[in-house]
Coordinates of C-alpha atoms and ligand atoms in Angstrom, one line a residue:
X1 CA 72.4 18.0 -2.5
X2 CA 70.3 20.2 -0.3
X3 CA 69.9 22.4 -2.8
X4 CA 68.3 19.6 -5.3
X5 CA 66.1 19.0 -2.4
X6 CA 64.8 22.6 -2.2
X7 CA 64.5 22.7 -5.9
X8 CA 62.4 19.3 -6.2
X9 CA 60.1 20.7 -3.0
X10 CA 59.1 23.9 -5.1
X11 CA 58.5 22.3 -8.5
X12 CA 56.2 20.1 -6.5
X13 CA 54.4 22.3 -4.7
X14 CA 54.0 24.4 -7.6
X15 CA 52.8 21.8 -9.9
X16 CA 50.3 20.9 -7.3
X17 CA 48.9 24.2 -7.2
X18 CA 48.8 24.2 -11.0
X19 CA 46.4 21.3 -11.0
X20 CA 42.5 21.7 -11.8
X21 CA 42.0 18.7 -11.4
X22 CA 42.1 15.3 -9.4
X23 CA 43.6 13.3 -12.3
X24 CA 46.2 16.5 -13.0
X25 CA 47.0 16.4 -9.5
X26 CA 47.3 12.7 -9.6
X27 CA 50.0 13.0 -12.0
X28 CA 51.9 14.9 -9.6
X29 CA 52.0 13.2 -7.0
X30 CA 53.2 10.1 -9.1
X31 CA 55.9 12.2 -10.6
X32 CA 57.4 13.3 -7.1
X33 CA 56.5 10.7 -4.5
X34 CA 56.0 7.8 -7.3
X35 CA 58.5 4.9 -7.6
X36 CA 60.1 6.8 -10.2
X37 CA 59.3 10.3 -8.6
X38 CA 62.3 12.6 -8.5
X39 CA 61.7 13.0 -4.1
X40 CA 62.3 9.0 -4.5
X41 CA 65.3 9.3 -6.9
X42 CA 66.8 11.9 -4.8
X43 CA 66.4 9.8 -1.3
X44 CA 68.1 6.5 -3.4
X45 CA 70.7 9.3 -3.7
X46 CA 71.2 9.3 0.2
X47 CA 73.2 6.1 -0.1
X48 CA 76.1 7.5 -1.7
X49 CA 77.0 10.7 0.8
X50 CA 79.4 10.1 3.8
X51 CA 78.4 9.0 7.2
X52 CA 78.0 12.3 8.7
X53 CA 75.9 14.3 6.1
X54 CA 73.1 11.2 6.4
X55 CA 71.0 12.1 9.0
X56 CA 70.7 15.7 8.1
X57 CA 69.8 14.7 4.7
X58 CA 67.3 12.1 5.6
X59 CA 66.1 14.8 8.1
X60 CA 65.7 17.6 4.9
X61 CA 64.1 14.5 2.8
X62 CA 61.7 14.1 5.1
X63 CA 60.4 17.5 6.0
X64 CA 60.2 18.0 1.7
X65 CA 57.9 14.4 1.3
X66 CA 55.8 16.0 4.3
X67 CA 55.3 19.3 2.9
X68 CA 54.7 18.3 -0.7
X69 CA 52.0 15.6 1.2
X70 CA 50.2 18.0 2.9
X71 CA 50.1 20.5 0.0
X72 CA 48.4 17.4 -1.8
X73 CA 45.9 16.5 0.5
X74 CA 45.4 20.1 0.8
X75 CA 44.5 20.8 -2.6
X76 CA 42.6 17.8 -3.5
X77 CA 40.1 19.0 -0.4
X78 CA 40.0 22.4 -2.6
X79 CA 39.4 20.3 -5.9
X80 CA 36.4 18.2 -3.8
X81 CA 34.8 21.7 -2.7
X82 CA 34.9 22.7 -6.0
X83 CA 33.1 20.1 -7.1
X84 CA 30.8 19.7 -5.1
X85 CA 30.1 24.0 -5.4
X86 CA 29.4 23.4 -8.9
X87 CA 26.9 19.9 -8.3
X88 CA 24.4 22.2 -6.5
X89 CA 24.8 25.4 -8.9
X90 CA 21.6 26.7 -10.0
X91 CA 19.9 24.6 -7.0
X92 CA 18.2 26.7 -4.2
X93 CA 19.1 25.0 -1.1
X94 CA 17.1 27.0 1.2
X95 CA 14.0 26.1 -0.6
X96 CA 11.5 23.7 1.5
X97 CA 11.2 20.2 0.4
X98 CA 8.1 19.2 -1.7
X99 CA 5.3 17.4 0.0
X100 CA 5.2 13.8 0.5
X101 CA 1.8 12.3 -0.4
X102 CA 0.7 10.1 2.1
X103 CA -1.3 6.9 1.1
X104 CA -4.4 5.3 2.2
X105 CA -7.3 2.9 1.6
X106 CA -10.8 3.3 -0.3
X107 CA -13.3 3.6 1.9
X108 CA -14.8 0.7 0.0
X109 CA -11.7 -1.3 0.9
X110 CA -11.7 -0.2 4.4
X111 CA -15.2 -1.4 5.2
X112 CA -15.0 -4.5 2.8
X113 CA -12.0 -5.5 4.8
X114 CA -13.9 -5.0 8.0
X115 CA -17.0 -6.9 7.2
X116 CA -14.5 -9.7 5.9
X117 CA -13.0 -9.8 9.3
X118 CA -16.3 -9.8 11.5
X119 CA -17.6 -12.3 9.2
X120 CA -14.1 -14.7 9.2
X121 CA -14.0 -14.3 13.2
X122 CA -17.9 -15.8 12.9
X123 CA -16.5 -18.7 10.6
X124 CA -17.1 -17.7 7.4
X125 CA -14.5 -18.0 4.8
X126 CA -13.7 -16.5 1.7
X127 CA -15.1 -17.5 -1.8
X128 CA -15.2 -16.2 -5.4
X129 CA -16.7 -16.3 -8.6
X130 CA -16.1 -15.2 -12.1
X131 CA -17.9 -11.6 -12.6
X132 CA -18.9 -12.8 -16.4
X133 CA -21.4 -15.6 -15.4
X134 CA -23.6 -17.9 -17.0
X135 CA -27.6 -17.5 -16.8
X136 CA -27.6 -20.8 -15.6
X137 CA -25.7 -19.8 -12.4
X138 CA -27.2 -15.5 -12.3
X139 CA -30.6 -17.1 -12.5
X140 CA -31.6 -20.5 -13.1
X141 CA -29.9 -22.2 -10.3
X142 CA -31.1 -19.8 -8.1
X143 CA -34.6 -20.5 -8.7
X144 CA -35.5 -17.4 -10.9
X145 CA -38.3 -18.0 -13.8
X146 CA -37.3 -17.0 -17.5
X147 CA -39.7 -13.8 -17.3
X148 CA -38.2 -12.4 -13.9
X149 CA -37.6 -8.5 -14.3
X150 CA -33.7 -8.8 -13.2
X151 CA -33.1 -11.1 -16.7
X152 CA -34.6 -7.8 -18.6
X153 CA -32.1 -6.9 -21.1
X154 CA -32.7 -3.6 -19.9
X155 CA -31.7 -4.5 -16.8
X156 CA -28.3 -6.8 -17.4
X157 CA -25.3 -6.3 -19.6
X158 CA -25.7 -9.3 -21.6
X159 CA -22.8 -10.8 -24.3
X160 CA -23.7 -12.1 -27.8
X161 CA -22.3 -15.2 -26.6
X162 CA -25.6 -15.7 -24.0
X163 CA -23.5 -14.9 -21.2
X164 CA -23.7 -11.5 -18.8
X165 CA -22.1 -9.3 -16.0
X166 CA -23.6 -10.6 -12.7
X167 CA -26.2 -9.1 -11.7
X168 CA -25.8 -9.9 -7.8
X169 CA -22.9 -11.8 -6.1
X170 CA -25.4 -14.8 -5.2
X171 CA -24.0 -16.8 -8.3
X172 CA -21.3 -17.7 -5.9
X173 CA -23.5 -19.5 -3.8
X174 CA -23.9 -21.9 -6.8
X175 CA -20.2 -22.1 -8.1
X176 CA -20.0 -23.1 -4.3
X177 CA -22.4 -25.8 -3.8
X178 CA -21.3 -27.5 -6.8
X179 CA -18.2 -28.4 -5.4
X180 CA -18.3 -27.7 -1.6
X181 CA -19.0 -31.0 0.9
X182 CA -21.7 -29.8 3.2
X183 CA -21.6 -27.7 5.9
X184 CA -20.5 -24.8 3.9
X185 CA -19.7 -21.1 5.4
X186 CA -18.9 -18.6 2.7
X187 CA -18.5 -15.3 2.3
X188 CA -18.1 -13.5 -1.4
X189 CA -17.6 -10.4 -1.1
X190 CA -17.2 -8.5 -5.3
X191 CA -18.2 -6.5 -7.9
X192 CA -22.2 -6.7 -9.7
X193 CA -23.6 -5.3 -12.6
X194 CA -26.6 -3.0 -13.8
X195 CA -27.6 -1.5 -16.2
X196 CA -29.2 1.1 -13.9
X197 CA -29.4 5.1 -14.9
X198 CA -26.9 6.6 -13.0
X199 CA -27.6 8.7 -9.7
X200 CA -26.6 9.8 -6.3
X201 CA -27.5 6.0 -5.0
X202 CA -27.1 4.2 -8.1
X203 CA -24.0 2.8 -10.3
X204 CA -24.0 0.3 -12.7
X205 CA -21.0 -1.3 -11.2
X206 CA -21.2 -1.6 -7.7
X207 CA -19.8 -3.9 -4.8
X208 CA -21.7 -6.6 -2.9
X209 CA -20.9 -9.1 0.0
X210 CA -22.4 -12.4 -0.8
X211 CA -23.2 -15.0 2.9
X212 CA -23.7 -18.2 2.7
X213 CA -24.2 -21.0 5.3
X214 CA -25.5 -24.7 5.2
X215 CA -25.6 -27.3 7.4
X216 CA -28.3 -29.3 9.5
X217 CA -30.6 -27.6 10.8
X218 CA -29.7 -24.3 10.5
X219 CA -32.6 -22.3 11.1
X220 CA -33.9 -18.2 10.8
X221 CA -32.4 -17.7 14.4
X222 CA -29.2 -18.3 13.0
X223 CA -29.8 -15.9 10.0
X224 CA -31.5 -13.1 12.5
X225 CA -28.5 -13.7 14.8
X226 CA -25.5 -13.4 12.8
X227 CA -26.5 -10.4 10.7
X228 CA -27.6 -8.6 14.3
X229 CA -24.2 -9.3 15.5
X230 CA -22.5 -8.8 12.2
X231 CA -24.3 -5.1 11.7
X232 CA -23.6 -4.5 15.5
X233 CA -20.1 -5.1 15.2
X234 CA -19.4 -2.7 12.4
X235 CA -21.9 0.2 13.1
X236 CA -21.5 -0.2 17.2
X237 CA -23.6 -2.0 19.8
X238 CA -26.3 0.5 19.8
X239 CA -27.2 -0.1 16.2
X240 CA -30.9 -0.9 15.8
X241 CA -31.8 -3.6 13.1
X242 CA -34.9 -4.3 12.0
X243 CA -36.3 -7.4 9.1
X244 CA -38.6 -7.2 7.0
X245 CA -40.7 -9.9 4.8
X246 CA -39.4 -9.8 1.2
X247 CA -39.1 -11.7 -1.7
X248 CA -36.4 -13.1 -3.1
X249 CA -36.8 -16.0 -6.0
X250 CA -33.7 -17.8 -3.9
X251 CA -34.8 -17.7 -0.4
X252 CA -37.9 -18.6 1.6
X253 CA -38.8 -17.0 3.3
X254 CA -36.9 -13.8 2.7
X255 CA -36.5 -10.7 4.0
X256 CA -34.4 -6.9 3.4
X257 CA -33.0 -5.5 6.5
X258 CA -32.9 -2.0 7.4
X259 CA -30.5 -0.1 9.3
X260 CA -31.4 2.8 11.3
X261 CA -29.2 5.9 10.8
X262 CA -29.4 8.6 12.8
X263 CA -28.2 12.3 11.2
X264 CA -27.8 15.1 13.3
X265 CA -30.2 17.6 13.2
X266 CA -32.8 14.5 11.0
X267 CA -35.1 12.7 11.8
X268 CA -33.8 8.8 12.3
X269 CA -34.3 7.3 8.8
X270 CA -33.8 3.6 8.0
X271 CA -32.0 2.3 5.8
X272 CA -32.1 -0.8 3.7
X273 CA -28.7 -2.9 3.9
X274 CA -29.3 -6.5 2.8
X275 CA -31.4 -8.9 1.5
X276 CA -31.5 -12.2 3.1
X277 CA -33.4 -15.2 3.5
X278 CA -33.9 -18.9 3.9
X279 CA -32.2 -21.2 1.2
X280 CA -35.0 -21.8 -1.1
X281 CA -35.4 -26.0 -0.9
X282 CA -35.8 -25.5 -4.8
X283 CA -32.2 -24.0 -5.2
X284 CA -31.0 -27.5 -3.0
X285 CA -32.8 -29.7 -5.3
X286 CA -31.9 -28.2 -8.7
X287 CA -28.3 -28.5 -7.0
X288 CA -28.9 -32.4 -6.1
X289 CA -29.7 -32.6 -9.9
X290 CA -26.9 -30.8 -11.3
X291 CA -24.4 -32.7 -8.7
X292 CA -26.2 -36.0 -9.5
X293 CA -25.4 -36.9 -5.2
X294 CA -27.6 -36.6 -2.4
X295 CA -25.2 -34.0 -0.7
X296 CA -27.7 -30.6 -0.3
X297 CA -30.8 -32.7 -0.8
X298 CA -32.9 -30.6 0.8
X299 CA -34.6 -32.9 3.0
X300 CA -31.1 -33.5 4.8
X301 CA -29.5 -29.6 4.6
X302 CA -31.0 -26.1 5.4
X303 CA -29.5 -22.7 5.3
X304 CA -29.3 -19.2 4.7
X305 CA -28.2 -16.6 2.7
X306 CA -27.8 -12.9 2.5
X307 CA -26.3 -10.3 0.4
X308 CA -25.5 -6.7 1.2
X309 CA -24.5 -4.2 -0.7
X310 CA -20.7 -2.6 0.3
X311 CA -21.3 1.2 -1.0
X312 CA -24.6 1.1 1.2
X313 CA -22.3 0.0 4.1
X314 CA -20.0 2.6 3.2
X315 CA -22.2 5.7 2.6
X316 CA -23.9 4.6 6.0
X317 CA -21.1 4.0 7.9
X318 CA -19.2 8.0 6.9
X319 CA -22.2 9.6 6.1
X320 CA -21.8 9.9 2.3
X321 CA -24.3 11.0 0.4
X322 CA -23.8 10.2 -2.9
X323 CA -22.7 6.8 -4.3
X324 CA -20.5 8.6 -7.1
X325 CA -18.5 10.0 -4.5
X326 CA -16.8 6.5 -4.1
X327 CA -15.5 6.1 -7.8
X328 CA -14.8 9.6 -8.6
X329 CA -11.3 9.7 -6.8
X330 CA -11.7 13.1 -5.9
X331 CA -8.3 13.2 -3.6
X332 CA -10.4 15.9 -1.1
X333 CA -13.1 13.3 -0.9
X334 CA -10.4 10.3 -0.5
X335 CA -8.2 12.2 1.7
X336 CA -10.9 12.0 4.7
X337 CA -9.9 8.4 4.9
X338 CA -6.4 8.3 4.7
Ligands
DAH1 N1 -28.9 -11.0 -4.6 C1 -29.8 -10.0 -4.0 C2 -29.7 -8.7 -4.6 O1 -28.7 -8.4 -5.3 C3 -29.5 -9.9 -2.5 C4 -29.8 -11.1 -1.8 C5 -31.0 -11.3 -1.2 C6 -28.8 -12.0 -1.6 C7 -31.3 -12.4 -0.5 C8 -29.1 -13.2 -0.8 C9 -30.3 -13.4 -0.3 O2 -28.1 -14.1 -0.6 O3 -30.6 -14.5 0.4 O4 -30.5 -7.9 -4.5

């Protein structure tokens, strides 16, 4: 009987080490230590043998389940390192990980979402408009005369339908008003249209913020008082501001405001920003008509508008030079911001 023992032990253990694999070795474990295994058979045998030869047997069964065990688990660690040897062949694990590219914002998004917060901490909320207008709501509704220079079909991408790009952002103040309940505080910040010759401070698709705020009595202070604070607030307390008398077919009276930048080693310079104004009492009236209510008559609401232009913000607030710098996506350029 002992003998069978011995005989079972080194088939097993040789029939491990024959495996090459986990499924061989699998196999081999079943046939031994299985239900039907022959270590199993041969312990079912242990019944049979007289009193006395029992706990030596059981003691010999035992020590040949725990060696053929161990020579199991010690081969299936050999098949796992094996395997995983060969998963990484050909790979050079010594050699330094690639670069992760780090994200980051536009410069243009960083300083529209700025203004947006200044402006929203001030009251204003956001509106929008549709970027292919009408030349009702580009021009007409804001006051400006068939022969004005900005309807030039050299000047604005026009479809055959009649419609065009926007030229400016102040359309919103229109799509606005024709729905909003006085007082209205808007801001619109999006993207205009030109048909301008491209250069270091010009693009033909560029990004404006659009202000808008009417109510009772609102008056020039106001308009001189917010966009001081609003300028302050994103170029720093020391920033000096200055208006000056414009024209603009939608406000009266209007005004651009200038910025001044100071360069090292330059003279100060400044710089224009905005334009702004008064709301034209024309633009309320032709509003009363359209709305056919009483609502922005002009004799009960004032306000005023402005509308700055984003890549000015931009180039003024990193020093950029040249407008094409922000739609190039030069990642050297971009990577300042990141
Ligand atoms: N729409 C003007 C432009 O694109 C800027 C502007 C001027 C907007 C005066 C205004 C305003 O709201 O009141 O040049």
């Amino acid at each position: 009987m002992k003998q069978e023992l011995e005989t079972i032990q080194a088939d097993a253990l040789s029939a491990i080490e024959a495996a090459t694999d986990q499924k061989i070795l699998d196999e081999a474990r079943v046939a031994f230590l299985g239900k039907k295994g022959r270590l199993t058979a041969a312990s079912a045998a242990m019944k049979d043998l007289p009193n006395e030869e029992k706990p030596a047997y059981g003691q010999a069964l035992n020590m040949a389940r725990q060696a053929i065990t161990a020579a199991i688990e010690s081969k299936l660690a050999a098949l796992q390192e094996e395997a995983d040897k060969k998963s990484v062949e050909g790979i050079d694990l010594t050699l330094p990980p690639r670069e992760l590219l780090e994200g980051g914002l536009h410069p243009l998004t960083l300083i529209k979402d700025r203004a947006i917060q200044i402006l929203r901490r001030m009251g204003f909320a956001l509106a929008e408009g549709p970027e292919i207008e009408t030349e009702y709501h580009c021009f007409d509704a804001l006051n400006t005369p068939d022969d004005h220079p900005a309807r030039n079909e050299k000047d604005t991408f026009y479809f055959d339908s009649g419609k065009l790009l926007r030229t400016h952002t102040s359309s919103v103040q229109i799509r606005t008003m024709e729905k909003a309940t006085p007082p209205v505080r808007i801001i619109a910040p999006g993207s205009a249209y030109r048909r301008d010759e491209i250069d270091a401070t010009h693009l033909s698709v560029f990004n404006q913020l659009e202000g808008l705020f009417v109510a009772e009595d609102v008056k020039l202070g106001d308009l001189k008082g917010t966009l001081e604070y609003f300028l302050r607030a994103l170029f720093g307390n020391e920033t000096e501001v200055r208006f000056r008398p414009h024209f603009f077919p939608f406000t009266e009276p209007s005004f651009e405001i200038d910025v001044k930048l100071h360069v090292k080693g330059q003279a100060p310079k400044w710089i224009e920003v905005a334009g702004c104004g008064m709301v034209d009492p024309a633009v309320f009236a032709s509003l009363a008509e359209s709305r056919g209510d009483d609502l922005f008559d002009p004799e009960k609401v004032t306000g005023f508008a402005f509308g700055m232009g984003l890549d000015r913000l931009a180039m003024i607030q990193w020093g950029i030079k040249d407008i094409r710098l922000l739609i190039e996506n030069d990642t050297r350029f971009l990577k300042q911001f990141a």
